[in-house]
Amino acid sequence: MQSHLRLRRVVTLLSFLAALIILSLPFHGKADNDVVYVVPIENSVEKGLSSFLKRGVETAEKENAKAIIFEINTPGGAVDAAGEIGKLFTSTSVKTVSFINKDALSAGAFISLNTDEIYMVPGATMGAAAIIDSEGNAADQKAQSYWLSAMKGAAEQNGRDPIYALAMADVDVDLPDLGAPKGKLLTLTSDQAFEVGYSEGTVASIDEVLVQIGYPNAEIRTLDESFAEKLARFITNPIVIPILLSVGSLGLVLELYSPGFGIPGFMGISALLLFFYGHLVAGLAGYETLILFVLGVALIILELFLPGGVAGIIGFISILASLFLATDNVVYMGISLLIAIGVSILASILMIKVFGKKMKIFRKIVLRDSTNTESGYVSNKTRTELIGLVGQTLTALRPSGTVLVEDERLDVVSEGSYIEKNKMVKIVKVEGARIVVREIPNLNKE
């Protein structure tokens, strides 16, 4: 009986110890180990998207995620932004997967090629990655060469045949079997991409992608864009930038012709602040650019009250510098500024020529009153009471000289002829300080 009781106590003690050991072991559930982030890549590729994806990659790295699935549906966009995204994907230690959920065209194709694996939904497309300039024309040879090299490198780094990447960007590559003969860019369907090794499989959903990459039970964490990031993406769009700058300059120009401070000024300042806000959020500009812009505006205002023009010139240069520092594409910023300046000049011409407006600010710094005779102002006292009086020349008039009239010495001029000293003269005209005399011959004979 005692031995049986002792055995029960031992078993109970061992069970308790086993329970403690189990509870002390780390839990290897899917919430800790099998985490996969899903990050969307939608609409145009621009600098704001690059900033958002950087946050996504950093978050996945911090959370020790097993993989990042980029759900792609984009018509393409800026080459420089795509280049930054490509470097971001290849530099992370987290497994990167492209899930092309419709289209990955142009810059979208380049981004996809920089991920470790690619999966496509049925009917999806990838390709058509020719580089074009801001006017929609083919880019110059230097840009073309860079882009072809980048496309080739993106394909090779993940073991894909570069000929298809080159065919997506170069019309001189001949691939008639894939519907891309010479003169036409290659665009792969989901079936064609799998056939040539540009896709690891055709799937219908994220869940199927998880099965394919080996994490069927992983916890899916979706990273969405914040409002600030969405706004930054919109503001940094190459089409929106010249519009914002034009609205900003137009509003400020119209404000110069308006009494007080109203809607045009508020509109102009808001547009410019939005420009800097978007570039700050996108990581393209720092607070030093905004400070430089404000300093430039302050110097231009100060110039209105200082002579010399130095403050105004420095202020104008400061504003231009702040705008160029807020972007990494100097050429495009230059084009945007030219558009904005053109809009401002046109608005000024319309306000002056059509509406007859004048800049209200000049009313405060330009003297508008005149000291004319009609207003009662005279530059000298007019001695009209002298007309008709007679005097004697104290000096010869050649034609100017001095005359004594009623014991008053006057500086006069003759009517035209030379008059000798001690001759009698008559005042015939007074024009301000100018007194005109004429000789009186008859009196001299007496």
Short mmCIF file of C-alpha atoms in Angstrom, two decimals:
data_model
loop_
_atom_site.label_atom_id
_atom_site.label_comp_id
_atom_site.label_asym_id
_atom_site.label_seq_id
_atom_site.Cartn_x
_atom_site.Cartn_y
_atom_site.Cartn_z
CA MET A 1 0.00 0.00 0.00
CA GLN A 2 2.78 2.44 0.90
CA SER A 3 4.77 1.52 -2.20
CA HIS A 4 1.72 2.12 -4.35
CA LEU A 5 1.18 5.52 -2.75
CA ARG A 6 4.85 6.35 -3.21
CA LEU A 7 4.61 5.47 -6.90
CA ARG A 8 1.63 7.75 -7.35
CA ARG A 9 3.52 10.63 -5.77
CA VAL A 10 6.50 10.05 -8.08
CA VAL A 11 4.25 9.96 -11.16
CA THR A 12 2.49 13.15 -10.06
CA LEU A 13 5.80 14.89 -9.47
CA LEU A 14 7.16 13.80 -12.84
CA SER A 15 3.98 14.96 -14.58
CA PHE A 16 4.26 18.34 -12.87
CA LEU A 17 7.90 18.69 -13.93
CA ALA A 18 7.05 17.68 -17.49
CA ALA A 19 4.32 20.31 -17.60
CA LEU A 20 6.74 22.97 -16.38
CA ILE A 21 9.28 22.00 -19.03
CA ILE A 22 6.69 22.12 -21.81
CA LEU A 23 5.39 25.50 -20.67
CA SER A 24 8.94 26.87 -20.48
CA LEU A 25 9.73 25.91 -24.08
CA PRO A 26 9.25 28.66 -26.72
CA PHE A 27 6.05 28.38 -28.71
CA HIS A 28 6.71 27.89 -32.40
CA GLY A 29 3.34 28.88 -33.74
CA LYS A 30 2.67 30.53 -37.02
CA ALA A 31 2.22 33.93 -35.38
CA ASP A 32 5.91 33.97 -34.36
CA ASN A 33 7.65 32.15 -37.21
CA ASP A 34 5.42 31.92 -40.26
CA VAL A 35 4.61 35.55 -40.99
CA VAL A 36 4.21 36.72 -44.58
CA TYR A 37 3.59 40.34 -45.53
CA VAL A 38 1.45 41.30 -48.52
CA VAL A 39 2.26 44.73 -49.96
CA PRO A 40 0.31 46.22 -52.92
CA ILE A 41 1.97 47.87 -55.92
CA GLU A 42 -0.79 49.68 -57.77
CA ASN A 43 -1.23 52.55 -60.22
CA SER A 44 1.80 54.45 -61.51
CA VAL A 45 5.32 53.85 -60.28
CA GLU A 46 6.77 57.03 -58.82
CA LYS A 47 8.92 58.26 -55.94
CA GLY A 48 6.06 58.14 -53.45
CA LEU A 49 5.63 54.41 -54.13
CA SER A 50 9.34 53.86 -53.53
CA SER A 51 9.02 55.42 -50.07
CA PHE A 52 6.01 53.24 -49.21
CA LEU A 53 7.73 50.03 -50.35
CA LYS A 54 10.81 50.93 -48.32
CA ARG A 55 8.60 51.11 -45.23
CA GLY A 56 7.09 47.74 -46.17
CA VAL A 57 10.46 46.02 -46.51
CA GLU A 58 11.76 47.54 -43.27
CA THR A 59 8.62 46.41 -41.43
CA ALA A 60 8.94 42.86 -42.76
CA GLU A 61 12.61 42.73 -41.77
CA LYS A 62 11.85 44.02 -38.29
CA GLU A 63 9.11 41.41 -37.79
CA ASN A 64 11.35 38.60 -39.14
CA ALA A 65 8.84 37.78 -41.85
CA LYS A 66 9.42 34.69 -43.98
CA ALA A 67 8.51 36.46 -47.19
CA ILE A 68 7.05 39.61 -48.74
CA ILE A 69 4.46 39.14 -51.47
CA PHE A 70 4.12 42.20 -53.70
CA GLU A 71 0.70 42.19 -55.33
CA ILE A 72 1.35 44.02 -58.60
CA ASN A 73 -1.06 45.75 -60.94
CA THR A 74 0.61 48.74 -62.60
CA PRO A 75 0.94 50.25 -66.09
CA GLY A 76 4.50 51.39 -65.25
CA GLY A 77 5.92 54.78 -64.43
CA ALA A 78 9.17 56.58 -63.68
CA VAL A 79 12.41 54.78 -64.50
CA ASP A 80 14.35 56.33 -61.62
CA ALA A 81 11.70 55.26 -59.11
CA ALA A 82 11.70 51.73 -60.55
CA GLY A 83 15.48 51.64 -60.23
CA GLU A 84 15.30 52.53 -56.54
CA ILE A 85 12.64 49.87 -55.94
CA GLY A 86 14.74 47.26 -57.74
CA LYS A 87 17.74 48.01 -55.50
CA LEU A 88 15.48 47.86 -52.45
CA PHE A 89 14.21 44.38 -53.37
CA THR A 90 17.62 42.92 -54.15
CA SER A 91 19.21 44.30 -50.98
CA THR A 92 16.81 42.72 -48.47
CA SER A 93 17.40 39.34 -46.88
CA VAL A 94 13.66 38.60 -46.81
CA LYS A 95 12.31 36.41 -49.61
CA THR A 96 10.57 38.62 -52.21
CA VAL A 97 7.71 37.35 -54.38
CA SER A 98 5.81 39.10 -57.17
CA PHE A 99 2.13 38.21 -57.48
CA ILE A 100 1.06 39.82 -60.76
CA ASN A 101 -2.66 40.27 -60.29
CA LYS A 102 -3.42 41.58 -63.78
CA ASP A 103 -0.61 43.72 -65.28
CA ALA A 104 3.08 44.38 -64.69
CA LEU A 105 3.98 46.62 -67.60
CA SER A 106 7.00 48.81 -68.26
CA ALA A 107 8.52 49.72 -64.86
CA GLY A 108 6.22 47.11 -63.32
CA ALA A 109 7.95 44.37 -65.34
CA PHE A 110 11.36 45.60 -64.17
CA ILE A 111 10.21 45.57 -60.54
CA SER A 112 8.88 42.01 -60.91
CA LEU A 113 12.15 40.78 -62.37
CA ASN A 114 13.97 42.04 -59.27
CA THR A 115 12.03 39.72 -56.95
CA ASP A 116 13.07 36.14 -56.13
CA GLU A 117 9.95 34.51 -57.56
CA ILE A 118 7.10 35.55 -59.85
CA TYR A 119 3.55 34.21 -59.92
CA MET A 120 0.76 35.39 -62.22
CA VAL A 121 -3.00 35.06 -62.26
CA PRO A 122 -4.59 33.58 -65.42
CA GLY A 123 -4.73 36.26 -68.11
CA ALA A 124 -2.08 38.46 -66.50
CA THR A 125 0.57 40.21 -68.61
CA MET A 126 4.15 41.33 -68.11
CA GLY A 127 6.38 43.34 -70.45
CA ALA A 128 6.19 46.32 -72.84
CA ALA A 129 9.00 48.06 -70.99
CA ALA A 130 10.30 50.59 -73.52
CA ILE A 131 11.60 53.79 -71.97
CA ILE A 132 10.01 57.05 -73.14
CA ASP A 133 10.55 60.70 -72.27
CA SER A 134 8.08 63.15 -70.72
CA GLU A 135 6.60 63.94 -74.16
CA GLY A 136 5.84 60.32 -74.96
CA ASN A 137 8.70 59.88 -77.44
CA ALA A 138 11.48 57.30 -77.35
CA ALA A 139 14.23 58.32 -74.96
CA ASP A 140 17.75 59.16 -76.14
CA GLN A 141 20.38 56.49 -76.71
CA LYS A 142 22.06 57.04 -73.35
CA ALA A 143 18.83 56.43 -71.45
CA GLN A 144 17.95 53.49 -73.68
CA SER A 145 21.34 51.88 -73.08
CA TYR A 146 20.99 52.26 -69.31
CA TRP A 147 17.48 50.78 -69.29
CA LEU A 148 18.41 47.78 -71.45
CA SER A 149 21.35 47.06 -69.17
CA ALA A 150 19.11 47.33 -66.11
CA MET A 151 16.48 44.98 -67.60
CA LYS A 152 19.15 42.45 -68.55
CA GLY A 153 20.74 42.57 -65.09
CA ALA A 154 17.38 42.15 -63.34
CA ALA A 155 16.69 38.99 -65.32
CA GLU A 156 20.16 37.48 -64.92
CA GLN A 157 20.41 37.96 -61.16
CA ASN A 158 17.54 35.50 -60.63
CA GLY A 159 18.60 33.01 -63.28
CA ARG A 160 16.20 34.12 -66.01
CA ASP A 161 17.12 34.24 -69.68
CA PRO A 162 17.85 37.95 -70.40
CA ILE A 163 16.75 37.76 -74.05
CA TYR A 164 13.10 38.08 -73.03
CA ALA A 165 13.78 41.05 -70.76
CA LEU A 166 15.63 42.76 -73.61
CA ALA A 167 12.74 42.01 -75.97
CA MET A 168 10.41 43.80 -73.55
CA ALA A 169 12.43 47.00 -73.91
CA ASP A 170 13.99 46.80 -77.40
CA VAL A 171 11.98 46.51 -80.62
CA ASP A 172 15.07 45.24 -82.46
CA VAL A 173 14.93 41.88 -80.64
CA ASP A 174 13.12 39.35 -82.83
CA LEU A 175 10.87 36.82 -81.03
CA PRO A 176 8.06 36.03 -83.49
CA ASP A 177 7.06 32.81 -81.68
CA LEU A 178 5.98 34.90 -78.69
CA GLY A 179 4.13 37.51 -80.76
CA ALA A 180 7.01 39.97 -80.68
CA PRO A 181 8.68 40.07 -84.12
CA LYS A 182 11.23 42.76 -84.87
CA GLY A 183 9.59 46.15 -84.48
CA LYS A 184 7.29 45.10 -81.63
CA LEU A 185 7.86 44.94 -77.87
CA LEU A 186 7.40 41.66 -76.02
CA THR A 187 4.50 41.29 -73.60
CA LEU A 188 4.24 37.88 -71.96
CA THR A 189 0.97 36.27 -70.92
CA SER A 190 0.88 34.13 -67.79
CA ASP A 191 1.24 30.95 -69.88
CA GLN A 192 4.11 32.36 -71.95
CA ALA A 193 5.91 33.64 -68.83
CA PHE A 194 5.74 30.17 -67.25
CA GLU A 195 6.92 28.60 -70.50
CA VAL A 196 10.06 30.76 -70.78
CA GLY A 197 10.85 30.63 -67.06
CA TYR A 198 9.74 34.16 -66.18
CA SER A 199 7.04 32.84 -63.87
CA GLU A 200 7.18 30.08 -61.27
CA GLY A 201 3.51 29.30 -61.77
CA THR A 202 -0.01 30.48 -62.55
CA VAL A 203 -2.18 30.91 -59.45
CA ALA A 204 -5.58 32.33 -58.64
CA SER A 205 -5.01 33.86 -55.20
CA ILE A 206 -2.59 34.80 -52.45
CA ASP A 207 -3.39 31.54 -50.66
CA GLU A 208 -2.10 29.58 -53.65
CA VAL A 209 1.05 31.68 -53.69
CA LEU A 210 1.62 30.78 -50.03
CA VAL A 211 1.33 27.08 -50.89
CA GLN A 212 3.79 27.49 -53.77
CA ILE A 213 6.43 29.27 -51.65
CA GLY A 214 6.11 26.77 -48.79
CA TYR A 215 4.16 28.70 -46.16
CA PRO A 216 0.56 27.46 -46.50
CA ASN A 217 -0.29 28.16 -42.85
CA ALA A 218 1.53 31.47 -42.51
CA GLU A 219 -0.09 34.47 -40.90
CA ILE A 220 -0.79 37.04 -43.60
CA ARG A 221 -0.18 40.64 -42.64
CA THR A 222 -1.24 43.24 -45.18
CA LEU A 223 0.57 46.57 -45.25
CA ASP A 224 -1.54 49.35 -46.74
CA GLU A 225 -0.56 52.88 -47.67
CA SER A 226 -1.33 55.58 -45.15
CA PHE A 227 -3.24 58.68 -46.21
CA ALA A 228 0.00 60.68 -46.13
CA GLU A 229 1.72 58.15 -48.41
CA LYS A 230 -1.21 58.13 -50.84
CA LEU A 231 -1.15 61.93 -50.93
CA ALA A 232 2.63 61.92 -51.42
CA ARG A 233 2.31 59.46 -54.32
CA PHE A 234 -0.25 61.72 -55.96
CA ILE A 235 1.77 64.89 -55.43
CA THR A 236 5.05 63.42 -56.69
CA ASN A 237 3.43 62.14 -59.87
CA PRO A 238 5.31 63.69 -62.84
CA ILE A 239 2.02 65.00 -64.25
CA VAL A 240 0.88 66.62 -61.00
CA ILE A 241 4.12 68.50 -60.22
CA PRO A 242 3.87 71.12 -63.04
CA ILE A 243 0.16 71.54 -62.26
CA LEU A 244 0.91 72.28 -58.60
CA LEU A 245 3.67 74.74 -59.46
CA SER A 246 1.45 76.46 -62.05
CA VAL A 247 -1.45 76.75 -59.58
CA GLY A 248 0.95 78.10 -56.96
CA SER A 249 2.48 80.75 -59.21
CA LEU A 250 -0.90 81.67 -60.76
CA GLY A 251 -2.48 82.15 -57.35
CA LEU A 252 0.32 84.42 -56.14
CA VAL A 253 0.27 86.47 -59.35
CA LEU A 254 -3.51 86.98 -59.15
CA GLU A 255 -3.12 87.98 -55.51
CA LEU A 256 -0.85 90.86 -56.58
CA TYR A 257 -3.80 92.30 -58.53
CA SER A 258 -6.38 91.75 -55.77
CA PRO A 259 -7.20 93.96 -52.76
CA GLY A 260 -6.25 92.44 -49.41
CA PHE A 261 -5.38 88.77 -49.06
CA GLY A 262 -7.97 86.41 -50.49
CA ILE A 263 -8.66 83.16 -52.30
CA PRO A 264 -5.91 83.50 -54.98
CA GLY A 265 -3.17 83.95 -52.39
CA PHE A 266 -4.47 81.11 -50.23
CA MET A 267 -4.67 78.90 -53.32
CA GLY A 268 -1.10 79.70 -54.34
CA ILE A 269 0.43 79.16 -50.91
CA SER A 270 -1.55 75.93 -50.41
CA ALA A 271 -0.33 74.51 -53.72
CA LEU A 272 3.31 75.24 -52.91
CA LEU A 273 2.99 73.83 -49.39
CA LEU A 274 1.41 70.67 -50.85
CA PHE A 275 4.36 70.38 -53.22
CA PHE A 276 6.87 70.43 -50.37
CA TYR A 277 4.71 68.26 -48.10
CA GLY A 278 4.47 65.51 -50.71
CA HIS A 279 8.20 65.54 -51.35
CA LEU A 280 8.94 65.52 -47.62
CA VAL A 281 6.73 62.47 -47.03
CA ALA A 282 8.17 60.73 -50.08
CA GLY A 283 11.65 61.22 -48.68
CA LEU A 284 12.78 63.35 -51.62
CA ALA A 285 13.25 66.55 -49.63
CA GLY A 286 14.27 67.57 -46.15
CA TYR A 287 13.13 70.45 -43.97
CA GLU A 288 16.12 72.44 -45.21
CA THR A 289 14.42 72.79 -48.61
CA LEU A 290 11.28 74.23 -47.02
CA ILE A 291 13.36 76.61 -44.88
CA LEU A 292 15.26 77.73 -48.00
CA PHE A 293 11.98 78.39 -49.80
CA VAL A 294 10.55 80.46 -46.92
CA LEU A 295 13.82 82.40 -46.70
CA GLY A 296 13.63 83.17 -50.43
CA VAL A 297 10.07 84.48 -50.14
CA ALA A 298 11.07 86.64 -47.16
CA LEU A 299 13.99 88.16 -49.09
CA ILE A 300 11.77 89.00 -52.06
CA ILE A 301 9.28 90.75 -49.75
CA LEU A 302 12.17 92.59 -48.10
CA GLU A 303 13.39 93.74 -51.51
CA LEU A 304 10.19 95.78 -51.90
CA PHE A 305 11.44 98.07 -49.13
CA LEU A 306 15.19 98.07 -49.82
CA PRO A 307 17.14 99.62 -52.71
CA GLY A 308 19.73 97.81 -54.78
CA GLY A 309 18.01 94.59 -55.86
CA VAL A 310 20.50 92.27 -54.09
CA ALA A 311 17.96 90.85 -51.63
CA GLY A 312 15.49 90.14 -54.42
CA ILE A 313 18.07 88.32 -56.55
CA ILE A 314 19.21 86.18 -53.60
CA GLY A 315 15.59 85.43 -52.72
CA PHE A 316 14.75 84.35 -56.25
CA ILE A 317 17.81 82.09 -56.37
CA SER A 318 16.85 80.61 -52.98
CA ILE A 319 13.36 79.72 -54.21
CA LEU A 320 14.70 78.07 -57.36
CA ALA A 321 17.31 76.18 -55.34
CA SER A 322 14.67 74.88 -52.91
CA LEU A 323 12.54 73.55 -55.76
CA PHE A 324 15.46 71.81 -57.43
CA LEU A 325 16.66 70.36 -54.12
CA ALA A 326 13.20 68.88 -53.56
CA THR A 327 13.53 66.65 -56.61
CA ASP A 328 16.07 64.24 -58.01
CA ASN A 329 15.12 64.93 -61.63
CA VAL A 330 16.60 68.33 -62.46
CA VAL A 331 15.49 68.27 -66.11
CA TYR A 332 11.87 67.55 -65.31
CA MET A 333 11.82 70.18 -62.57
CA GLY A 334 13.21 72.71 -65.05
CA ILE A 335 10.43 71.89 -67.51
CA SER A 336 7.82 72.17 -64.75
CA LEU A 337 9.15 75.59 -63.69
CA LEU A 338 9.11 76.86 -67.29
CA ILE A 339 5.46 75.82 -67.55
CA ALA A 340 4.63 77.58 -64.28
CA ILE A 341 6.47 80.77 -65.32
CA GLY A 342 4.69 80.75 -68.68
CA VAL A 343 1.31 80.48 -66.96
CA SER A 344 2.23 83.39 -64.66
CA ILE A 345 3.32 85.63 -67.52
CA LEU A 346 0.14 84.87 -69.47
CA ALA A 347 -1.98 85.65 -66.41
CA SER A 348 -0.19 88.99 -65.90
CA ILE A 349 -0.76 89.98 -69.53
CA LEU A 350 -4.45 89.14 -69.28
CA MET A 351 -4.86 91.10 -66.05
CA ILE A 352 -3.17 94.21 -67.48
CA LYS A 353 -4.31 94.20 -71.11
CA VAL A 354 -7.77 92.66 -70.83
CA PHE A 355 -8.99 93.58 -67.36
CA GLY A 356 -6.93 96.76 -66.91
CA LYS A 357 -5.66 95.75 -63.48
CA LYS A 358 -2.55 97.04 -61.77
CA MET A 359 -0.49 95.34 -59.10
CA LYS A 360 -1.81 96.59 -55.76
CA ILE A 361 1.54 96.10 -54.08
CA PHE A 362 3.09 98.89 -56.15
CA ARG A 363 0.48 101.29 -54.81
CA LYS A 364 2.22 101.05 -51.44
CA ILE A 365 5.81 101.41 -52.61
CA VAL A 366 5.49 103.74 -55.63
CA LEU A 367 4.76 107.49 -55.16
CA ARG A 368 1.50 108.14 -57.02
CA ASP A 369 0.89 111.81 -56.02
CA SER A 370 2.30 114.62 -58.18
CA THR A 371 3.07 118.24 -57.21
CA ASN A 372 1.45 119.93 -60.18
CA THR A 373 0.13 123.45 -60.65
CA GLU A 374 -3.46 122.23 -60.87
CA SER A 375 -3.13 120.85 -57.33
CA GLY A 376 -1.73 124.13 -56.05
CA TYR A 377 1.95 123.16 -56.07
CA VAL A 378 4.62 125.45 -57.57
CA SER A 379 8.36 124.92 -57.68
CA ASN A 380 9.14 128.68 -57.34
CA LYS A 381 7.25 131.80 -56.41
CA THR A 382 5.98 133.44 -59.61
CA ARG A 383 6.55 137.23 -59.56
CA THR A 384 3.78 138.15 -61.96
CA GLU A 385 3.36 141.52 -60.18
CA LEU A 386 6.67 142.63 -61.75
CA ILE A 387 5.27 142.64 -65.27
CA GLY A 388 5.22 146.21 -66.63
CA LEU A 389 7.69 147.67 -64.15
CA VAL A 390 10.72 149.62 -65.35
CA GLY A 391 14.27 149.35 -64.07
CA GLN A 392 17.92 150.02 -64.90
CA THR A 393 20.54 147.46 -65.84
CA LEU A 394 23.32 147.22 -63.30
CA THR A 395 25.29 144.87 -65.57
CA ALA A 396 25.29 144.20 -69.26
CA LEU A 397 22.72 141.59 -70.30
CA ARG A 398 24.36 138.90 -72.50
CA PRO A 399 21.52 137.98 -72.39
CA SER A 400 21.38 137.47 -68.58
CA GLY A 401 22.37 139.98 -65.96
CA THR A 402 21.16 142.13 -63.06
CA VAL A 403 18.55 144.90 -63.06
CA LEU A 404 17.54 147.35 -60.34
CA VAL A 405 13.76 147.69 -60.09
CA GLU A 406 12.31 149.84 -57.30
CA ASP A 407 15.41 149.33 -55.16
CA GLU A 408 15.33 145.53 -55.69
CA ARG A 409 18.07 143.69 -57.54
CA LEU A 410 16.68 141.07 -59.90
CA ASP A 411 18.36 138.46 -62.04
CA VAL A 412 16.87 138.77 -65.50
CA VAL A 413 17.39 137.83 -69.15
CA SER A 414 16.93 140.02 -72.14
CA GLU A 415 14.26 139.29 -74.70
CA GLY A 416 16.99 138.26 -77.10
CA SER A 417 19.32 141.16 -77.88
CA TYR A 418 22.38 142.43 -76.03
CA ILE A 419 21.67 145.29 -73.61
CA GLU A 420 24.42 147.51 -72.23
CA LYS A 421 24.90 148.62 -68.62
CA ASN A 422 22.90 151.60 -67.29
CA LYS A 423 20.10 151.12 -69.83
CA MET A 424 16.45 151.38 -69.00
CA VAL A 425 14.44 148.19 -69.41
CA LYS A 426 10.88 147.05 -68.94
CA ILE A 427 9.80 143.68 -67.52
CA VAL A 428 7.62 142.05 -70.18
CA LYS A 429 7.31 138.41 -69.03
CA VAL A 430 7.66 136.28 -65.89
CA GLU A 431 7.93 132.48 -66.19
CA GLY A 432 8.54 131.03 -62.75
CA ALA A 433 12.00 132.21 -61.75
CA ARG A 434 12.71 133.52 -65.25
CA ILE A 435 12.19 137.27 -65.66
CA VAL A 436 12.37 138.66 -69.22
CA VAL A 437 13.08 142.33 -69.93
CA ARG A 438 13.09 144.56 -72.99
CA GLU A 439 15.14 147.73 -73.57
CA ILE A 440 13.31 151.10 -73.65
CA PRO A 441 15.21 153.27 -76.14
CA ASN A 442 12.99 156.38 -75.84
CA LEU A 443 13.66 156.80 -72.15
CA ASN A 444 17.39 156.62 -72.70
CA LYS A 445 17.27 159.62 -75.04
CA GLU A 446 15.75 161.93 -72.48
#
